[in-house]
Short mmCIF file of C-alpha atoms in Angstrom, two decimals:
data_model
loop_
_atom_site.label_atom_id
_atom_site.label_comp_id
_atom_site.label_asym_id
_atom_site.label_seq_id
_atom_site.Cartn_x
_atom_site.Cartn_y
_atom_site.Cartn_z
CA MET E 1 -190.41 131.65 97.61
CA ALA E 2 -190.67 133.78 100.77
CA ILE E 3 -190.32 132.21 104.20
CA TRP E 4 -193.95 132.95 105.08
CA GLU E 5 -195.10 131.19 101.93
CA ILE E 6 -193.18 128.08 102.96
CA ILE E 7 -194.59 128.27 106.49
CA SER E 8 -198.08 128.64 105.03
CA LEU E 9 -197.65 125.50 102.93
CA VAL E 10 -196.43 123.57 105.98
CA VAL E 11 -199.34 124.76 108.13
CA TYR E 12 -201.94 124.01 105.46
CA GLY E 13 -200.41 120.61 104.76
CA ALA E 14 -200.38 119.73 108.45
CA THR E 15 -203.99 120.87 108.74
CA ILE E 16 -205.03 118.49 105.97
CA LEU E 17 -203.03 115.54 107.33
CA LEU E 18 -204.23 116.00 110.91
CA GLY E 19 -207.65 117.52 110.40
CA LEU E 20 -209.09 115.24 107.73
CA PRO E 21 -208.85 111.89 109.58
CA SER E 22 -209.63 113.34 113.01
CA ASN E 23 -212.74 115.15 111.79
CA ILE E 24 -213.94 112.11 109.86
CA LEU E 25 -213.49 110.00 112.99
CA ALA E 26 -215.30 112.58 115.13
CA LEU E 27 -218.12 112.83 112.59
CA TYR E 28 -218.53 109.05 112.54
CA ILE E 29 -218.64 108.90 116.33
CA PHE E 30 -221.21 111.67 116.52
CA TYR E 31 -223.27 109.95 113.82
CA CYS E 32 -223.27 106.71 115.82
CA ARG E 33 -224.31 108.55 118.96
CA ALA E 34 -226.99 110.50 117.11
CA ARG E 35 -228.60 107.24 116.02
CA ILE E 36 -228.99 106.36 119.69
CA ARG E 37 -229.96 109.76 121.07
CA LEU E 38 -229.86 113.07 119.25
CA THR E 39 -229.07 116.02 121.53
CA PRO E 40 -228.73 119.75 120.76
CA ASN E 41 -224.99 119.84 121.42
CA LEU E 42 -224.52 116.78 119.25
CA ILE E 43 -226.17 118.63 116.37
CA TYR E 44 -223.85 121.60 116.87
CA MET E 45 -220.79 119.34 117.00
CA ILE E 46 -221.83 117.57 113.80
CA ASN E 47 -222.17 120.93 112.08
CA LEU E 48 -218.79 121.97 113.48
CA CYS E 49 -217.22 118.83 112.02
CA LEU E 50 -218.84 119.48 108.65
CA SER E 51 -217.62 123.08 108.67
CA ASP E 52 -214.06 121.99 109.42
CA LEU E 53 -214.19 119.27 106.77
CA VAL E 54 -215.40 121.67 104.08
CA PHE E 55 -212.62 124.07 105.05
CA ILE E 56 -210.02 121.29 104.80
CA LEU E 57 -211.28 119.98 101.46
CA PHE E 58 -210.77 123.40 99.86
CA LEU E 59 -207.32 123.97 101.37
CA PRO E 60 -205.49 122.41 98.38
CA LEU E 61 -206.61 125.41 96.33
CA LYS E 62 -204.96 127.70 98.86
CA MET E 63 -201.79 125.61 98.78
CA LEU E 64 -201.77 125.73 94.99
CA GLU E 65 -202.08 129.50 95.07
CA LYS E 66 -199.28 129.81 97.63
CA GLY E 67 -197.04 127.44 95.71
CA LYS E 68 -197.40 129.24 92.39
CA MET E 69 -197.49 132.71 94.00
CA ASP E 70 -200.31 133.68 91.60
CA TRP E 71 -203.92 132.74 90.94
CA THR E 72 -203.69 130.57 87.82
CA MET E 73 -206.96 128.71 88.25
CA PRO E 74 -210.28 129.57 86.55
CA GLY E 75 -211.70 132.90 87.63
CA PHE E 76 -214.98 131.50 88.96
CA LEU E 77 -213.09 129.46 91.58
CA CYS E 78 -211.74 132.61 93.23
CA PRO E 79 -215.02 133.95 94.69
CA LEU E 80 -216.27 130.43 95.40
CA TYR E 81 -213.12 129.51 97.26
CA ASN E 82 -213.02 132.72 99.30
CA LEU E 83 -216.68 132.39 100.26
CA ILE E 84 -216.06 128.85 101.53
CA HIS E 85 -212.63 129.51 103.03
CA PHE E 86 -213.60 132.53 105.10
CA GLY E 87 -217.19 131.44 105.64
CA THR E 88 -216.27 128.15 107.29
CA ILE E 89 -213.88 129.98 109.62
CA TYR E 90 -216.77 132.01 110.99
CA THR E 91 -219.24 129.11 111.04
CA SER E 92 -216.79 127.14 113.18
CA ALA E 93 -216.57 130.05 115.62
CA CYS E 94 -220.35 130.34 115.78
CA PHE E 95 -220.88 126.62 116.38
CA LEU E 96 -218.30 126.67 119.17
CA THR E 97 -220.41 129.45 120.68
CA ALA E 98 -223.59 127.41 120.23
CA VAL E 99 -222.02 124.47 122.08
CA SER E 100 -220.96 126.73 124.96
CA ALA E 101 -224.44 128.27 125.16
CA GLY E 102 -226.05 124.84 125.29
CA ARG E 103 -223.76 123.73 128.10
CA PHE E 104 -224.37 126.95 130.00
CA LEU E 105 -228.15 126.61 129.81
CA GLY E 106 -227.96 122.96 130.80
CA ALA E 107 -225.77 123.73 133.82
CA VAL E 108 -227.34 126.95 135.09
CA TYR E 109 -230.99 126.49 134.08
CA PRO E 110 -231.42 122.69 133.83
CA LEU E 111 -235.18 122.60 134.43
CA HIS E 112 -236.10 125.45 132.10
CA TYR E 113 -233.69 124.22 129.44
CA GLN E 114 -235.36 120.81 129.31
CA ALA E 115 -238.48 122.40 127.83
CA TYR E 116 -236.48 123.78 124.90
CA LYS E 117 -233.91 121.01 124.61
CA LYS E 118 -235.30 119.65 121.38
CA PRO E 119 -233.33 118.70 118.26
CA CYS E 120 -235.65 120.71 116.02
CA TYR E 121 -234.67 123.94 117.80
CA SER E 122 -230.97 123.13 117.45
CA CYS E 123 -231.48 122.41 113.76
CA LEU E 124 -233.09 125.82 113.35
CA VAL E 125 -230.17 127.45 115.16
CA SER E 126 -227.74 125.60 112.88
CA VAL E 127 -229.60 126.72 109.78
CA GLY E 128 -229.56 130.25 111.16
CA ILE E 129 -225.79 130.17 111.66
CA TRP E 130 -225.11 128.90 108.14
CA SER E 131 -227.55 131.46 106.74
CA LEU E 132 -226.03 134.34 108.71
CA VAL E 133 -222.51 133.57 107.53
CA GLY E 134 -223.68 132.93 103.98
CA PHE E 135 -225.61 136.19 103.97
CA HIS E 136 -222.48 138.13 104.91
CA GLY E 137 -220.53 136.45 102.13
CA VAL E 138 -223.20 137.17 99.53
CA LEU E 139 -223.54 140.72 100.85
CA LEU E 140 -219.84 141.31 100.30
CA PHE E 141 -220.14 140.13 96.70
CA ALA E 142 -223.21 142.30 96.13
CA LEU E 143 -221.57 145.41 97.54
CA GLU E 144 -218.43 144.79 95.56
CA THR E 145 -220.23 144.38 92.24
CA SER E 146 -222.39 147.44 92.87
CA ARG E 147 -219.36 149.72 93.07
CA ASP E 148 -217.89 151.27 89.95
CA THR E 149 -214.36 150.07 90.53
CA SER E 150 -211.71 149.44 87.95
CA SER E 151 -211.21 145.87 89.10
CA SER E 152 -212.85 143.18 91.14
CA LEU E 153 -212.03 142.25 94.71
CA PHE E 154 -211.95 138.56 93.96
CA ALA E 155 -210.44 138.61 90.50
CA GLY E 156 -208.66 141.92 90.24
CA ASN E 157 -206.48 140.69 87.43
CA SER E 158 -205.47 137.42 85.84
CA SER E 159 -202.88 136.68 88.52
CA SER E 160 -204.52 138.01 91.70
CA CYS E 161 -207.36 136.77 93.87
CA TYR E 162 -208.47 138.92 96.79
CA HIS E 163 -205.11 140.72 96.86
CA ASN E 164 -203.58 144.03 95.75
CA PHE E 165 -206.61 146.19 96.46
CA SER E 166 -207.14 149.66 95.07
CA GLU E 167 -208.18 152.65 97.18
CA ASP E 168 -211.80 152.28 96.08
CA GLN E 169 -211.80 148.61 96.96
CA LEU E 170 -210.32 149.23 100.40
CA ALA E 171 -212.92 151.91 101.09
CA LEU E 172 -215.54 149.19 100.63
CA LEU E 173 -213.68 146.23 102.07
CA VAL E 174 -212.29 147.59 105.34
CA PRO E 175 -215.66 148.47 106.97
CA VAL E 176 -217.17 145.17 105.85
CA ARG E 177 -214.28 143.25 107.41
CA LEU E 178 -214.79 145.12 110.67
CA GLU E 179 -218.49 144.30 110.68
CA LEU E 180 -217.71 140.63 110.03
CA SER E 181 -215.30 140.57 112.95
CA VAL E 182 -217.70 142.26 115.36
CA VAL E 183 -220.75 140.17 114.48
CA LEU E 184 -219.12 136.80 113.80
CA PHE E 185 -216.12 136.82 116.15
CA PHE E 186 -216.06 139.36 118.97
CA LEU E 187 -219.72 138.94 119.88
CA PRO E 188 -219.50 135.10 119.82
CA LEU E 189 -216.29 135.33 121.85
CA LEU E 190 -218.02 137.35 124.56
CA ILE E 191 -220.92 134.89 124.63
CA THR E 192 -218.57 131.90 124.80
CA ALA E 193 -216.49 133.42 127.60
CA PHE E 194 -219.62 134.32 129.58
CA CYS E 195 -221.13 130.85 129.14
CA TYR E 196 -218.05 128.91 130.16
CA ALA E 197 -217.40 131.22 133.10
CA GLY E 198 -220.95 130.51 134.26
CA CYS E 199 -220.49 126.77 133.75
CA ILE E 200 -217.28 126.74 135.78
CA ARG E 201 -218.90 128.75 138.56
CA VAL E 202 -221.79 126.28 138.80
CA LEU E 203 -219.55 123.22 138.59
CA VAL E 204 -217.21 124.43 141.31
CA GLY E 205 -220.12 124.68 143.73
CA SER E 206 -221.70 121.38 142.68
CA HIS E 207 -221.33 117.91 144.20
CA LEU E 208 -219.85 116.33 141.09
CA HIS E 209 -216.82 114.11 141.36
CA LEU E 210 -213.55 116.01 141.28
CA ARG E 211 -212.43 114.20 138.13
CA LYS E 212 -215.54 115.32 136.25
CA LYS E 213 -215.06 118.89 137.45
CA ARG E 214 -211.50 118.92 136.16
CA ARG E 215 -212.58 117.49 132.84
CA ALA E 216 -215.25 120.17 132.43
CA VAL E 217 -212.76 122.92 133.27
CA ARG E 218 -210.28 121.50 130.74
CA VAL E 219 -212.94 121.54 128.04
CA ALA E 220 -213.86 125.15 128.85
CA VAL E 221 -210.26 126.37 128.92
CA ALA E 222 -209.37 124.45 125.75
CA THR E 223 -212.35 125.84 123.87
CA LEU E 224 -211.65 129.44 124.88
CA SER E 225 -207.96 129.02 124.07
CA VAL E 226 -208.72 127.67 120.61
CA PHE E 227 -211.24 130.44 120.06
CA VAL E 228 -208.84 133.24 120.99
CA LEU E 229 -205.59 131.86 119.59
CA CYS E 230 -207.00 130.60 116.30
CA PHE E 231 -209.55 133.26 115.38
CA GLY E 232 -208.20 136.23 117.33
CA PRO E 233 -205.17 137.31 115.24
CA TYR E 234 -207.07 137.31 111.94
CA ASN E 235 -209.97 139.35 113.31
CA ILE E 236 -207.65 141.75 115.11
CA SER E 237 -206.06 142.44 111.72
CA HIS E 238 -209.49 143.61 110.56
CA VAL E 239 -209.72 146.07 113.44
CA VAL E 240 -206.22 147.40 112.79
CA GLY E 241 -206.96 147.61 109.08
CA PHE E 242 -210.09 149.64 109.77
CA ILE E 243 -208.21 152.04 112.05
CA TYR E 244 -205.48 152.68 109.48
CA GLY E 245 -207.69 152.25 106.42
CA GLU E 246 -205.42 149.71 104.78
CA ASP E 247 -204.89 146.02 104.15
CA VAL E 248 -202.30 145.25 106.84
CA TRP E 249 -199.35 143.22 105.59
CA TRP E 250 -199.53 140.63 108.38
CA ARG E 251 -203.14 139.69 107.65
CA THR E 252 -202.14 136.59 105.66
CA VAL E 253 -199.86 135.53 108.52
CA ALA E 254 -202.67 136.03 111.04
CA LEU E 255 -204.84 133.77 108.90
CA LEU E 256 -202.63 130.73 109.56
CA PRO E 257 -203.87 130.06 113.13
CA SER E 258 -207.42 130.02 111.77
CA ALA E 259 -206.44 127.07 109.60
CA CYS E 260 -205.06 125.25 112.64
CA ASN E 261 -208.50 125.39 114.21
CA ALA E 262 -209.66 122.71 111.78
CA PHE E 263 -207.50 120.05 113.44
CA LEU E 264 -207.43 121.55 116.94
CA ASP E 265 -211.20 121.23 117.25
CA PRO E 266 -211.21 117.42 117.30
CA LEU E 267 -207.79 117.01 118.90
CA ILE E 268 -208.46 119.34 121.83
CA PHE E 269 -212.15 120.10 122.09
CA TYR E 270 -213.71 116.74 121.20
CA PHE E 271 -211.16 114.37 122.65
CA LEU E 272 -211.28 116.07 126.06
CA SER E 273 -214.96 115.26 126.46
CA SER E 274 -216.21 112.06 128.01
CA ALA E 275 -218.59 111.62 125.10
CA MET E 276 -215.68 111.36 122.71
CA ASP E 277 -213.83 108.98 125.00
CA ASP E 278 -216.85 106.68 125.11
CA GLY E 279 -217.33 107.07 121.38
CA ILE E 280 -213.77 106.03 120.57
CA VAL E 281 -214.21 102.94 122.74
CA GLN E 282 -217.45 102.11 120.93
CA VAL E 283 -215.84 102.54 117.52
CA TRP E 284 -212.92 100.34 118.53
CA ARG E 285 -215.26 97.64 119.84
CA SER E 286 -217.38 97.84 116.70
CA LEU E 287 -214.35 97.48 114.42
CA ARG E 288 -213.02 94.60 116.52
CA GLU E 289 -216.36 92.80 116.39
CA LYS E 290 -216.58 93.26 112.63
CA TYR E 291 -213.03 91.98 112.22
CA SER E 292 -213.76 88.94 114.40
CA SER E 293 -216.94 88.23 112.45
CA ILE E 294 -215.17 88.42 109.09
CA ARG E 295 -212.32 86.28 110.38
CA MET E 296 -214.77 83.66 111.67
CA LYS E 297 -216.56 83.54 108.31
CA ILE E 298 -213.24 83.04 106.51
CA VAL E 299 -212.25 80.22 108.89
CA LEU E 300 -215.62 78.51 108.50
CA ALA E 301 -215.52 78.85 104.73
CA HIS E 302 -211.98 77.46 104.64
CA GLY E 303 -212.97 74.53 106.86
CA LYS E 304 -216.01 73.81 104.75
CA ALA E 305 -213.89 73.78 101.60
CA LYS E 306 -211.46 71.30 103.18
CA THR E 307 -214.35 69.05 104.23
CA GLN E 308 -215.76 69.04 100.71
CA GLN E 309 -212.35 68.19 99.27
CA GLY E 310 -212.00 65.30 101.73
CA ASP E 311 -215.42 63.93 100.85
CA SER E 312 -214.66 64.08 97.13
CA GLY E 313 -211.34 62.28 97.70
CA ILE E 314 -213.03 59.45 99.60
CA ALA E 315 -215.64 59.12 96.90
#
């Protein structure tokens, strides 16, 4: 097994171990807060959690493929897995952009934004993001099946899934990858950078407490860092592949940081926000109250049983 295969297994395993509990915790916190007051950014964060969770739940298939070095699973799982694996990467990027846009509008245009700050609009935006990414995935399948190629992109042979492309396949695949990168990564990156730059500019000139200003700057820097470091290498490989007209060898290596995004989102982005801090405190208090209530019931039941035994002994 090659060194990069071993590194891939380690990265994917760490993503599952770190990302699954942290995203479940974040999703539970956001659910509790949504029951109290549903806000647009809360809707985007819930969708971001769901996207990361779906990505994580399908990672064992990727680990199985890396471990066996070949695709030995049923053929129908190959296109399904790739649609979910790559689709959730881009949905996460788009929802990070949606969060940044919401914060920008709330900071720069607070009065105008109040008129459109309705959950129904955010739900429509969320549906639009899922639909846009899904459309690109379905479009890729449709284009691939419409070409008279000797093999399929997603099941080229019995031991390959989305690997070892022919010249005809690359002629189709390389431009589509570039379009995916431009529409679903580079454009959202520009929007995210613009929005957080605007937020920081407004916050610096505001009368907020210095601690809150620093927290907001940390969130902005962390989000942009995750965006660039996690999604950048993989999408840059698409640009390089388009320039040279080939499937660059380091594309699978560049895909690894994208997997890390699934656990970096809650660990860096969520936990830096005051909302998450308050949510963790609320969850801890709720669990402690439930534990105390259960413990009290057990003590009362035990005491009642002893009393009944004493009464029966006297009788």
